[in-house]
Amino acid sequence: MLSLGTKTSRRCATGIRPLAASLVALSLVAGLGAAGIASAADEALPKIADKKPLKVGFAQTESNNPWRLAETKSFKDIAAKCGWQMVMTDANSSPAKQVADIQSMIAQHVDLLVFPPREEKPLAPVVLQAKKAGIPVILVDRNVDQSMAKAGRDYITFIGSDFIDQGHRAADWLVKATSGKATIIELEGSTGASAANDRKKGFDEVIAKNPGMKIIASQSGDFARDKGRQVMETLLQAHPDVTAVYAHNDEMALGAIAAIKAAGKQPGKDIVLVTIDGTKGGLEAIAAGELGASVQSSPFFGPLACDVAQKFAKGETVPPWVKVSDRFYDKSNVKESMQYGY
Ligand code: AHR
């Protein structure tokens, strides 16, 4: 589900405080030179060339979970239909490698760059480098720090979910499911990723308004199943009184479920879990009664990016945030929702 409306990004509307000092520092990191940054910000966005095939660089962050695989597949699937010749890389969970991958695509003069920035800050300078090189950029799934590179000015747009709202929805469900009384372990996503920062913000905001709900520990599981299990094992020993888990993605929740079972407790009964993504594994765990609910986070950005690129190429207005709206799964609708798992 896609909204190409006029809604402005919350992040874009409030997150921009360009300080002279940080701009100079950023310009040096980006290799633009101290004077170059002001002119780069003033320059119009690079255009998308009117040619087929269009050489499109897609720099993936990692491929260690079903969400990432589904995202990459959605670009592979749309490429021929959209007239795109894809150049694809995988950063293996390293923001430094993702930067290098993108710099190599800039050096190859791709016609368009599309990527999910693994982390908000380290990936912002390369967005400016692409603009300086005249290469248009569309960010998908995760965003960059808006005080460093701004949607609509430095890159065409951010296509993605409202991660803060996802956190609100997960917390609202948990408050209801526990009648407002829970001791919670939070398994955070990759440190510095917009998905982790905003999912934490949204969830913690709602929990703070409910005096019977307490987050007793919050630690990163790097959006990975193994890491989620390991972190949960450790936290379970330190906090045997835990009654609920909020994981920033399904994979970490599935890891936590394994850890809970290994500790002789019953997921879904002794410990209630809520998470985000809506993967096939997540939906199956809801059907099995082990996972309480999952807020969908759609990974299918290929068709959306194609649509946005074609609109922008034709000169149509593209908003700085093309917002993706997400479904919600719990035991009440999981049977008929299996078709949406990936
Ligand atoms: O940025 C989206 C998150 O990244 C997904 O929730 C997660 O599964 C992925 O690694």
Short mmCIF file of N, CA and C and ligand atoms in Angstrom, two decimals, residues 60-62 64-68 71 116-118 140-143 161 163 166 189-190 193-196 199 222-224 248-252 275-279 295-299 301 342, ligand 1:
data_model
loop_
_atom_site.label_atom_id
_atom_site.label_comp_id
_atom_site.label_asym_id
_atom_site.label_seq_id
_atom_site.Cartn_x
_atom_site.Cartn_y
_atom_site.Cartn_z
N GLN A 60 22.51 -3.39 -1.23
CA GLN A 60 21.82 -4.02 -0.08
C GLN A 60 22.73 -4.00 1.15
N THR A 61 22.11 -4.01 2.32
CA THR A 61 22.86 -3.94 3.58
C THR A 61 23.41 -5.30 4.01
N GLU A 62 22.61 -6.33 3.84
CA GLU A 62 22.98 -7.69 4.24
C GLU A 62 21.89 -8.62 3.67
N ASN A 64 20.88 -11.65 5.47
CA ASN A 64 20.82 -12.69 6.49
C ASN A 64 19.43 -12.92 7.06
N ASN A 65 18.41 -12.38 6.41
CA ASN A 65 17.07 -12.68 6.91
C ASN A 65 16.03 -12.59 5.79
N PRO A 66 14.85 -13.19 5.98
CA PRO A 66 13.85 -13.26 4.91
C PRO A 66 13.40 -11.88 4.43
N TRP A 67 13.42 -10.91 5.35
CA TRP A 67 13.00 -9.55 4.97
C TRP A 67 13.93 -8.99 3.90
N ARG A 68 15.26 -9.11 4.15
CA ARG A 68 16.25 -8.58 3.19
C ARG A 68 16.15 -9.33 1.86
N GLU A 71 13.23 -8.10 -0.05
CA GLU A 71 13.48 -6.76 -0.60
C GLU A 71 14.32 -6.84 -1.88
N PRO A 116 18.87 1.02 0.76
CA PRO A 116 18.45 1.19 2.14
C PRO A 116 19.70 1.51 2.97
N PRO A 117 19.85 2.72 3.50
CA PRO A 117 21.05 3.04 4.27
C PRO A 117 21.07 2.22 5.56
N ARG A 118 22.12 1.41 5.75
CA ARG A 118 22.13 0.54 6.94
C ARG A 118 22.02 1.36 8.22
N VAL A 140 15.30 3.75 0.07
CA VAL A 140 14.16 2.88 0.38
C VAL A 140 14.36 2.25 1.75
N ASP A 141 13.26 1.94 2.41
CA ASP A 141 13.23 1.18 3.67
C ASP A 141 13.76 1.98 4.85
N ARG A 142 15.05 2.34 4.88
CA ARG A 142 15.60 3.15 5.98
C ARG A 142 16.05 4.50 5.44
N ASN A 143 16.10 5.47 6.36
CA ASN A 143 16.46 6.83 5.94
C ASN A 143 17.84 7.21 6.47
N SER A 161 8.20 2.83 5.47
CA SER A 161 7.17 2.80 6.51
C SER A 161 7.42 3.89 7.54
N PHE A 163 8.25 4.12 10.95
CA PHE A 163 8.77 3.22 11.99
C PHE A 163 8.31 3.64 13.39
N GLN A 166 4.98 2.21 13.79
CA GLN A 166 5.07 0.75 14.01
C GLN A 166 5.31 0.47 15.50
N GLY A 189 16.94 -3.31 17.14
CA GLY A 189 17.58 -3.61 15.85
C GLY A 189 19.01 -3.10 15.81
N SER A 190 19.57 -3.01 14.62
CA SER A 190 20.97 -2.59 14.46
C SER A 190 21.17 -1.17 14.98
N ALA A 193 20.55 2.41 13.09
CA ALA A 193 19.64 2.28 11.95
C ALA A 193 18.35 3.06 12.24
N SER A 194 17.81 3.73 11.22
CA SER A 194 16.58 4.51 11.46
C SER A 194 15.46 3.58 11.93
N ALA A 195 15.45 2.34 11.42
CA ALA A 195 14.39 1.40 11.82
C ALA A 195 14.48 1.10 13.31
N ALA A 196 15.68 0.98 13.83
CA ALA A 196 15.86 0.69 15.27
C ALA A 196 15.57 1.94 16.11
N ARG A 199 11.67 2.70 15.85
CA ARG A 199 10.82 1.68 16.48
C ARG A 199 10.95 1.75 18.00
N ASP A 222 20.76 -6.72 16.73
CA ASP A 222 21.22 -6.47 15.35
C ASP A 222 20.27 -7.00 14.26
N PHE A 223 18.99 -7.08 14.57
CA PHE A 223 17.98 -7.55 13.60
C PHE A 223 18.22 -9.00 13.16
N ALA A 224 19.03 -9.77 13.92
CA ALA A 224 19.39 -11.13 13.48
C ALA A 224 18.86 -12.17 14.47
N HIS A 248 12.36 -5.71 17.74
CA HIS A 248 12.22 -4.79 16.61
C HIS A 248 12.04 -5.51 15.28
N ASN A 249 12.23 -6.82 15.24
CA ASN A 249 11.84 -7.56 14.03
C ASN A 249 11.52 -9.02 14.36
N ASP A 250 10.86 -9.68 13.40
CA ASP A 250 10.41 -11.06 13.61
C ASP A 250 11.58 -12.00 13.88
N GLU A 251 12.68 -11.81 13.14
CA GLU A 251 13.81 -12.73 13.30
C GLU A 251 14.31 -12.75 14.74
N MET A 252 14.45 -11.59 15.35
CA MET A 252 14.92 -11.55 16.75
C MET A 252 13.86 -12.17 17.67
N THR A 275 6.15 -8.01 17.92
CA THR A 275 7.28 -7.70 17.04
C THR A 275 6.82 -6.98 15.76
N ILE A 276 7.74 -6.87 14.82
CA ILE A 276 7.49 -6.10 13.58
C ILE A 276 8.08 -6.86 12.38
N ASP A 277 7.39 -6.90 11.31
CA ASP A 277 7.83 -7.41 9.99
C ASP A 277 6.73 -8.14 9.22
N GLY A 278 6.16 -9.21 9.86
CA GLY A 278 5.17 -10.00 9.13
C GLY A 278 5.80 -10.99 8.16
N THR A 279 6.91 -11.60 8.57
CA THR A 279 7.51 -12.64 7.73
C THR A 279 6.67 -13.91 7.84
N VAL A 295 3.56 -6.29 13.64
CA VAL A 295 3.17 -5.17 12.78
C VAL A 295 3.90 -5.40 11.46
N GLN A 296 3.17 -5.35 10.36
CA GLN A 296 3.85 -5.58 9.08
C GLN A 296 4.81 -4.44 8.76
N SER A 297 5.95 -4.79 8.15
CA SER A 297 6.84 -3.79 7.57
C SER A 297 7.15 -4.32 6.18
N SER A 298 6.56 -3.69 5.18
CA SER A 298 6.65 -4.26 3.84
C SER A 298 8.06 -4.10 3.26
N PRO A 299 8.62 -5.21 2.70
CA PRO A 299 9.93 -5.12 2.05
C PRO A 299 9.85 -4.95 0.53
N PHE A 301 9.85 -3.01 -2.12
CA PHE A 301 10.08 -1.65 -2.61
C PHE A 301 10.36 -1.55 -4.10
N TYR A 342 6.35 -13.67 3.82
CA TYR A 342 7.41 -13.81 2.83
C TYR A 342 8.63 -14.48 3.46
O1 AHR B 1 14.71 -1.76 7.98
C1 AHR B 1 13.78 -2.76 8.09
C2 AHR B 1 14.26 -3.87 8.98
O2 AHR B 1 15.50 -4.35 8.53
C3 AHR B 1 13.38 -5.08 9.04
O3 AHR B 1 12.44 -5.04 10.04
C4 AHR B 1 14.38 -6.13 9.36
O4 AHR B 1 13.88 -7.42 9.34
C5 AHR B 1 15.47 -5.76 8.46
O5 AHR B 1 16.72 -6.31 8.67
#
